[in-house]
GROMACS .gro file of C-alpha atoms in nm:
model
  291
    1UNK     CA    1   0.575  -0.412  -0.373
    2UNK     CA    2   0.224  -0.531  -0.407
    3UNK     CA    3   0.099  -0.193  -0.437
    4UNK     CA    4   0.276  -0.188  -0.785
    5UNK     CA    5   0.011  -0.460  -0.910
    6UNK     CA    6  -0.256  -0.272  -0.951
    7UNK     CA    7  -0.072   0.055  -1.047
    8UNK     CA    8   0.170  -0.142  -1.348
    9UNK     CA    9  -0.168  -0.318  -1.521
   10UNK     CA   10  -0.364   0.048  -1.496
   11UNK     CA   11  -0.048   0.199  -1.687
   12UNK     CA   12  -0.046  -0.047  -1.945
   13UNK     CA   13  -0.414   0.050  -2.001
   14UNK     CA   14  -0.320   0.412  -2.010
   15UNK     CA   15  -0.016   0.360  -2.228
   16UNK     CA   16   0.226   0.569  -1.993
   17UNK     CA   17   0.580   0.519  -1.939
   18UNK     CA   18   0.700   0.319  -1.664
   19UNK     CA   19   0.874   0.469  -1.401
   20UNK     CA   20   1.235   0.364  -1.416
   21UNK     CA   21   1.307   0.314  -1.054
   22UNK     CA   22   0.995   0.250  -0.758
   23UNK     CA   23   1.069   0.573  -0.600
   24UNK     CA   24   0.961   0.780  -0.842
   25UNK     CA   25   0.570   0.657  -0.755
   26UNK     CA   26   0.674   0.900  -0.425
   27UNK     CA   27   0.737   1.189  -0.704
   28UNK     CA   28   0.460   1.439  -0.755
   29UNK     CA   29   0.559   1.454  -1.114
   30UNK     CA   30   0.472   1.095  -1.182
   31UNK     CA   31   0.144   1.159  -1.058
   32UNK     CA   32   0.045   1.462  -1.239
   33UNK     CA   33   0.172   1.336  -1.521
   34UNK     CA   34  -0.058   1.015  -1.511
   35UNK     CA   35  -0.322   1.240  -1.353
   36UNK     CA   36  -0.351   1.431  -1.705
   37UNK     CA   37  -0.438   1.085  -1.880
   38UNK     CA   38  -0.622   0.939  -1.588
   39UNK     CA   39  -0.968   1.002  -1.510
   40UNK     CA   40  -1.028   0.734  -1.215
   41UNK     CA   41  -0.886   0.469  -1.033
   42UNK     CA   42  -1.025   0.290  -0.745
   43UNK     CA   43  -0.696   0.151  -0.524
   44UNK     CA   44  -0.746  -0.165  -0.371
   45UNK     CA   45  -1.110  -0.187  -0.305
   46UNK     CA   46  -1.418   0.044  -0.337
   47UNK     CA   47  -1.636   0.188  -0.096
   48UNK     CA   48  -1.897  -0.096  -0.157
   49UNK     CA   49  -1.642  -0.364  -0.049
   50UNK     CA   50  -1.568  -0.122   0.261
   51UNK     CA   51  -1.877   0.017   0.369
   52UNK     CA   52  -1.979  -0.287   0.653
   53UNK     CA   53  -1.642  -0.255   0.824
   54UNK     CA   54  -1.661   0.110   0.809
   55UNK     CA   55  -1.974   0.104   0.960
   56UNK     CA   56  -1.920   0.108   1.313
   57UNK     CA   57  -1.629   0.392   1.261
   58UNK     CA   58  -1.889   0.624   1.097
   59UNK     CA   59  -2.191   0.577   1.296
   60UNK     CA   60  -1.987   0.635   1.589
   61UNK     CA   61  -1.920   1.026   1.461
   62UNK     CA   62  -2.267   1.063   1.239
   63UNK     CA   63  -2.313   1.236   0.969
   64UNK     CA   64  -2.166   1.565   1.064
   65UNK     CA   65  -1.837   1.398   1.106
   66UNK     CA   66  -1.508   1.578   1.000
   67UNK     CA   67  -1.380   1.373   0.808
   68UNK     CA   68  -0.967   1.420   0.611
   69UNK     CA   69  -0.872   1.154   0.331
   70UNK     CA   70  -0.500   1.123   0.241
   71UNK     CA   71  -0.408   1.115  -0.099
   72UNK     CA   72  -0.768   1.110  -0.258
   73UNK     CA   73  -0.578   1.052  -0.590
   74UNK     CA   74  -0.910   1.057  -0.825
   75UNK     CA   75  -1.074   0.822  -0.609
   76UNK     CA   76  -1.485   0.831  -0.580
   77UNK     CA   77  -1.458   0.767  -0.169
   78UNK     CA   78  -1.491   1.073  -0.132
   79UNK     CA   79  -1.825   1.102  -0.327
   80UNK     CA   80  -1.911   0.750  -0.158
   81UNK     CA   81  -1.911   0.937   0.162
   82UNK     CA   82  -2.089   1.240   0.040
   83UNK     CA   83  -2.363   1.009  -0.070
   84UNK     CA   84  -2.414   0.818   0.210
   85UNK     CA   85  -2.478   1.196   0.368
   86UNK     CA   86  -2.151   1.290   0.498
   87UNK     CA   87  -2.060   1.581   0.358
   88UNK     CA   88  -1.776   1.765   0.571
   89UNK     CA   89  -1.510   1.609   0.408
   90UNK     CA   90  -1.200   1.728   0.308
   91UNK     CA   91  -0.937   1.592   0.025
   92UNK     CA   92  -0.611   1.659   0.017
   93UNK     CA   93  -0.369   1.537  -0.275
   94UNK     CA   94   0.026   1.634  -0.323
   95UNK     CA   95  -0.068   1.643  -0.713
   96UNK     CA   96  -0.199   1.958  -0.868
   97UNK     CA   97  -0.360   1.843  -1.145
   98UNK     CA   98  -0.510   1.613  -0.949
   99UNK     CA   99  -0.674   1.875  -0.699
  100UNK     CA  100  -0.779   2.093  -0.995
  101UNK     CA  101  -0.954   1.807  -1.213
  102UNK     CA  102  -1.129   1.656  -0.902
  103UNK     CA  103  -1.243   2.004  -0.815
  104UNK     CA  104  -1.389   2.103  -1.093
  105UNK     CA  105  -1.531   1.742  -1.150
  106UNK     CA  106  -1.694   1.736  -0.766
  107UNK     CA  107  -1.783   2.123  -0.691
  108UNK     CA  108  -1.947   2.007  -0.430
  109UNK     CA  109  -1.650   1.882  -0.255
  110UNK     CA  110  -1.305   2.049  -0.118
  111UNK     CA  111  -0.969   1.927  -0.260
  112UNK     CA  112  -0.667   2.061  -0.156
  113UNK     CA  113  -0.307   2.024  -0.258
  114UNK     CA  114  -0.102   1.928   0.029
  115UNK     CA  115   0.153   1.693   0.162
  116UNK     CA  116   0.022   1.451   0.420
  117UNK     CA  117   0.382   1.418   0.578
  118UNK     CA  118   0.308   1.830   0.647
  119UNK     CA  119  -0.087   1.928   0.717
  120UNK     CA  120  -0.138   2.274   0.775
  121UNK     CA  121  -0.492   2.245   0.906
  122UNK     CA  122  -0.381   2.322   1.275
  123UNK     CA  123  -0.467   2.088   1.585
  124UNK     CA  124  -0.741   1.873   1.614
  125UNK     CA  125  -0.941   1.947   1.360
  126UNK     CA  126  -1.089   1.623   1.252
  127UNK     CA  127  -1.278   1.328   1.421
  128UNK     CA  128  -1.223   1.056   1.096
  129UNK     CA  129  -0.895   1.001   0.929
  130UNK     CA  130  -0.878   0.741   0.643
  131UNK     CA  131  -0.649   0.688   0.364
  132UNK     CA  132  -0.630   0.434   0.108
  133UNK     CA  133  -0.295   0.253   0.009
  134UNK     CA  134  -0.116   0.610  -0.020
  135UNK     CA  135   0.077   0.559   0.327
  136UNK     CA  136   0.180   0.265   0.105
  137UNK     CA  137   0.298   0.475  -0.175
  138UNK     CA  138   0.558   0.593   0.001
  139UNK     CA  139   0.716   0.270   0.071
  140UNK     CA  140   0.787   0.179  -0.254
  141UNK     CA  141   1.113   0.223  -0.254
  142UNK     CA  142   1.203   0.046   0.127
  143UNK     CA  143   1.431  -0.250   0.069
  144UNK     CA  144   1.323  -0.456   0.334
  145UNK     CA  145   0.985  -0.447   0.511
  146UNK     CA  146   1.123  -0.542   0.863
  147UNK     CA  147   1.375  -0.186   0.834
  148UNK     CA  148   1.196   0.098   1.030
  149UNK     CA  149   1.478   0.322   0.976
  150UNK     CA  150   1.420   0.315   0.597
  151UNK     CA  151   1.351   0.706   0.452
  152UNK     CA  152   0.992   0.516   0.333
  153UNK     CA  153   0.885   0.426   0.697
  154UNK     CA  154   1.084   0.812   0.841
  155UNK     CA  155   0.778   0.960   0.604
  156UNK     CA  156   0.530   0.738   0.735
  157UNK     CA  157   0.633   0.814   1.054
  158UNK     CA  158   0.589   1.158   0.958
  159UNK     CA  159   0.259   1.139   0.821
  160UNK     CA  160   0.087   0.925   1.121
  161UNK     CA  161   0.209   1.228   1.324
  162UNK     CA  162   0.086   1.488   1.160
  163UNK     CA  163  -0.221   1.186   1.185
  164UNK     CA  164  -0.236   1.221   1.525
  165UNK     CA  165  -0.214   1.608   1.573
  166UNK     CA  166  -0.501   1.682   1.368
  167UNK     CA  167  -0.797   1.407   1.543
  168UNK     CA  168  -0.943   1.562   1.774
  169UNK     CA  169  -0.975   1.384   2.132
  170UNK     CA  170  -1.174   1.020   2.054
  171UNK     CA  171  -1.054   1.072   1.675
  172UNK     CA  172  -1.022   0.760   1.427
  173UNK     CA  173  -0.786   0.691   1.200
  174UNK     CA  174  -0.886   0.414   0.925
  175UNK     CA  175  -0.540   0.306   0.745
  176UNK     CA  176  -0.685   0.064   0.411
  177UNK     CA  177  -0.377  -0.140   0.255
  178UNK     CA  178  -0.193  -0.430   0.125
  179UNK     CA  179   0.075  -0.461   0.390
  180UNK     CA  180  -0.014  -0.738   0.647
  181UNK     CA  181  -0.012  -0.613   0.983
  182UNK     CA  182   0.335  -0.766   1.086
  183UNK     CA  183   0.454  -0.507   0.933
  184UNK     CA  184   0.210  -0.237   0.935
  185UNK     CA  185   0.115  -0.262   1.296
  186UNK     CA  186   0.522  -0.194   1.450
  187UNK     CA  187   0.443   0.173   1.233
  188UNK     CA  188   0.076   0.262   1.352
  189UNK     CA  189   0.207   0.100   1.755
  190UNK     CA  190   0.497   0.304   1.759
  191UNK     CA  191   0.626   0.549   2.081
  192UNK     CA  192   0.427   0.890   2.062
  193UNK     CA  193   0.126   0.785   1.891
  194UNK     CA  194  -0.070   0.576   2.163
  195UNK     CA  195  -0.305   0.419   1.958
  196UNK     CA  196  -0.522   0.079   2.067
  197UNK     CA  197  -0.518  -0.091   1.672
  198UNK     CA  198  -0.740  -0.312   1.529
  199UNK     CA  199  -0.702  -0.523   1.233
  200UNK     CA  200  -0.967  -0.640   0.978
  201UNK     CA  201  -0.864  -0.857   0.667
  202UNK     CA  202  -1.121  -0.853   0.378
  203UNK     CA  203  -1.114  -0.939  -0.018
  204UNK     CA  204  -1.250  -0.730  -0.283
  205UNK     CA  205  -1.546  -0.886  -0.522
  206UNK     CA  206  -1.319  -1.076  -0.769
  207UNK     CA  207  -0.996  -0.978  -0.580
  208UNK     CA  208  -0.685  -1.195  -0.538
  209UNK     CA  209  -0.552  -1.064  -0.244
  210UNK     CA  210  -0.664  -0.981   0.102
  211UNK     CA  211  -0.643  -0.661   0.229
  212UNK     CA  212  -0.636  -0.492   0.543
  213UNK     CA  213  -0.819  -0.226   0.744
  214UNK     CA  214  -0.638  -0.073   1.034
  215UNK     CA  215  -0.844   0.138   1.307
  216UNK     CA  216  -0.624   0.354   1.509
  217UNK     CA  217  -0.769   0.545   1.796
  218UNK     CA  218  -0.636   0.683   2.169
  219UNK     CA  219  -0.544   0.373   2.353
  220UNK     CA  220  -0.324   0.121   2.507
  221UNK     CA  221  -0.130  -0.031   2.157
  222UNK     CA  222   0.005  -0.338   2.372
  223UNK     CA  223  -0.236  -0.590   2.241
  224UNK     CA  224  -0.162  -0.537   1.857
  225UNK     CA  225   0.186  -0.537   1.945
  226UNK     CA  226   0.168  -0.894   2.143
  227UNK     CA  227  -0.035  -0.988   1.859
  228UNK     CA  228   0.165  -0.874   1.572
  229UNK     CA  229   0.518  -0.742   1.598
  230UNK     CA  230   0.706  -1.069   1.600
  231UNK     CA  231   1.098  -0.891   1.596
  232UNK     CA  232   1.313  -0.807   1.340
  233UNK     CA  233   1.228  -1.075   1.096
  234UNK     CA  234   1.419  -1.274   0.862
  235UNK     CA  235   1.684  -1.072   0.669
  236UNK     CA  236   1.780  -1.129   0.264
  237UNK     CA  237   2.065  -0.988   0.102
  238UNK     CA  238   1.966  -0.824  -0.210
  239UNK     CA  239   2.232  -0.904  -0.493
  240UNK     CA  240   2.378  -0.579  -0.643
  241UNK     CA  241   2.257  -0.673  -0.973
  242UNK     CA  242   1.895  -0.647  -0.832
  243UNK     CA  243   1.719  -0.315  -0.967
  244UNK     CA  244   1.416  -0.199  -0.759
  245UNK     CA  245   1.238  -0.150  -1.093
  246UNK     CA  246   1.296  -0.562  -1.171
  247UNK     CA  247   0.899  -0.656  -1.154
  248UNK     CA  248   0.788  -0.323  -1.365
  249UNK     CA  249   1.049  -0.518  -1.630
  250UNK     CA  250   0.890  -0.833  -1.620
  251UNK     CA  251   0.483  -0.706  -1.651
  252UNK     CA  252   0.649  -0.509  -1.934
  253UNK     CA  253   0.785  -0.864  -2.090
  254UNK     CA  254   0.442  -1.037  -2.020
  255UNK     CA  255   0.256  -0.731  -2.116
  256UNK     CA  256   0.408  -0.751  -2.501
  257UNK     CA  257   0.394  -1.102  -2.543
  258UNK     CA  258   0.073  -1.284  -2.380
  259UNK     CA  259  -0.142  -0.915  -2.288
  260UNK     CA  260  -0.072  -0.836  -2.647
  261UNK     CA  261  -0.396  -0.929  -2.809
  262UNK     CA  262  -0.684  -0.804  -3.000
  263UNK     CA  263  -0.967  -0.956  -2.778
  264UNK     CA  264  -1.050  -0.739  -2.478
  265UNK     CA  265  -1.175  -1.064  -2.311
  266UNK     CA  266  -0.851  -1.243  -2.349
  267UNK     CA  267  -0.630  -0.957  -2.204
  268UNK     CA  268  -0.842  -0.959  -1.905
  269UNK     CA  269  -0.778  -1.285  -1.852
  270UNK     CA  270  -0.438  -1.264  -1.870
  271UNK     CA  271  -0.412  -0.954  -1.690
  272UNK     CA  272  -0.600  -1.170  -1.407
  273UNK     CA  273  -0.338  -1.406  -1.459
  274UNK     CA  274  -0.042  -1.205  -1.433
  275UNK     CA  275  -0.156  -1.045  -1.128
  276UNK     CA  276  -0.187  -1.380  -0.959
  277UNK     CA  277   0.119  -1.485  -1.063
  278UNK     CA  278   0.307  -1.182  -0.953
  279UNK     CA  279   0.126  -1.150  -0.635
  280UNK     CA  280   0.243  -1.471  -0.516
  281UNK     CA  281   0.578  -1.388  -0.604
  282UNK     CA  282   0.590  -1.056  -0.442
  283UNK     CA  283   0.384  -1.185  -0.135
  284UNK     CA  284   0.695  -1.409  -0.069
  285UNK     CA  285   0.974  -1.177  -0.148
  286UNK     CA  286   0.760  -0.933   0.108
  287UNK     CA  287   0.730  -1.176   0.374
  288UNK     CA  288   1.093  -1.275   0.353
  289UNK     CA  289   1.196  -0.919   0.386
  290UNK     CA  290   1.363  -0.913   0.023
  291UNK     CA  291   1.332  -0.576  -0.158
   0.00000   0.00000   0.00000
């Protein structure tokens, strides 16, 4: 759920509609449809806060690295990358609007519309991999995250496969997201994939809560698992009067009492306030395993 946080506070901003139920931030429509308001939106961190953990990953390839984000949304990585000289890279985005606006913005970069759970670029194609809290988008709508079977972590599965068939031999795959690795790691570890993992937590300038890089690359995942996969968790019974879109309800309630104000500087602050709020509360339903 904490990928919600930033996505709720950049809707009120935007005025859009809330979605009525989490899954529907899986939906191609929602995101063309916020895509026509929105001109840019960094997720989670930007390439600034990135760059020194990165570092190793990209000098390892150099500049004429072939390099595939996921879901480059209307993210400037992509330009990021392009700056800092490399400039194979390709975007893909399931939302057309999307690919059309950030192709005609960035000319001198290639967007294409395609689902990451279904790449059509052919075998091993790429040496980098990296996408930024959109294998997170599609587990919005997961109840608990200790359930592997959920549909959310089937796709994920998906996508890490289609992952894996299109780095090339010594290929990288950087994963950049909110979910701590007890729960991340079990996906990127998994039968099939044989990936070493390795974890880095960092906070963005100003940020509230930590994030986490994953490096995935051909290896032995037995460490990360010893390290990280600690069983099936605790378990929580969701009550049947529980709706999945319960915390988009309650920004909405802060958002028209104490975000309702005339003074840009005092809606940031209580923007700042709800998030910290709400991320506490969401980091323990999370942890618990609770919707």
């Amino acid at each position: 759920k904490l990928i919600l946080l930033d996505s709720l506070l950049q809707e009120m901003d935007l005025e859009l509609s809330l979605p009525s139920n989490n899954a529907e931030y899986k939906d191609p429509d929602y995101w063309d449809k916020r895509f026509e308001k929105e001109e840019s939106y960094e997720w989670l961190a930007n390439f600034d806060e990135v760059k020194e953990i990165l570092k190793h990953t990209l000098d390892k390839f150099g500049k004429t690295a072939k390099i595939l984000q996921l879901g480059c949304g209307n993210s400037s990585l992509a330009l990021d990358l392009y700056k800092e000289g490399f400039e194979n890279i390709t975007n893909i985005d399931i939302s057309e609007i999307c690919v059309k606006k950030m192709s005609a913005k960035h000319q001198q970069l290639k967007f294409v519309q395609m689902d990451m759970t279904s790449l059509e670029f052919g075998e091993a194609k790429f040496d980098l991999v990296i996408e930024k809290a959109t294998l997170d988008s599609l587990l919005v709508a997961n109840r608990s995250p200790w359930d592997l079977t959920g549909q959310g972590c089937v796709q994920v599965s998906k996508a890490l496969r289609e992952v894996k068939k299109v780095l090339k031999v010594g290929g990288v795959f950087v994963s950049i997201t909110f979910s701590q690795p007890h729960f991340r790691v079990p996906l990127l570890a998994q039968e099939g994939l044989e990936w070493s993992v390795k974890v880095d937590k960092f906070t963005s300038t100003g940020g509230v809560l930590d994030y986490y890089m994953f490096r995935c690359q051909d290896g032995d995942p037995s460490s990360a698992v010893e390290k990280w996969c600690v069983g099936n968790g605790p378990y929580i019974e969701n009550k049947e009067a529980w709706t999945s879109s319960d915390e988009e309800e309650f920004i909405m309630k802060v958002n028209s009492s104490c975000l309702a104000s005339s003074s840009d500087e005092r809606r940031g602050m209580a923007q700042r306030a709800v998030v910290e709020a709400v991320a506490d509360t969401l980091s323990l339903i999370e942890l618990l395993g609770g919707g």
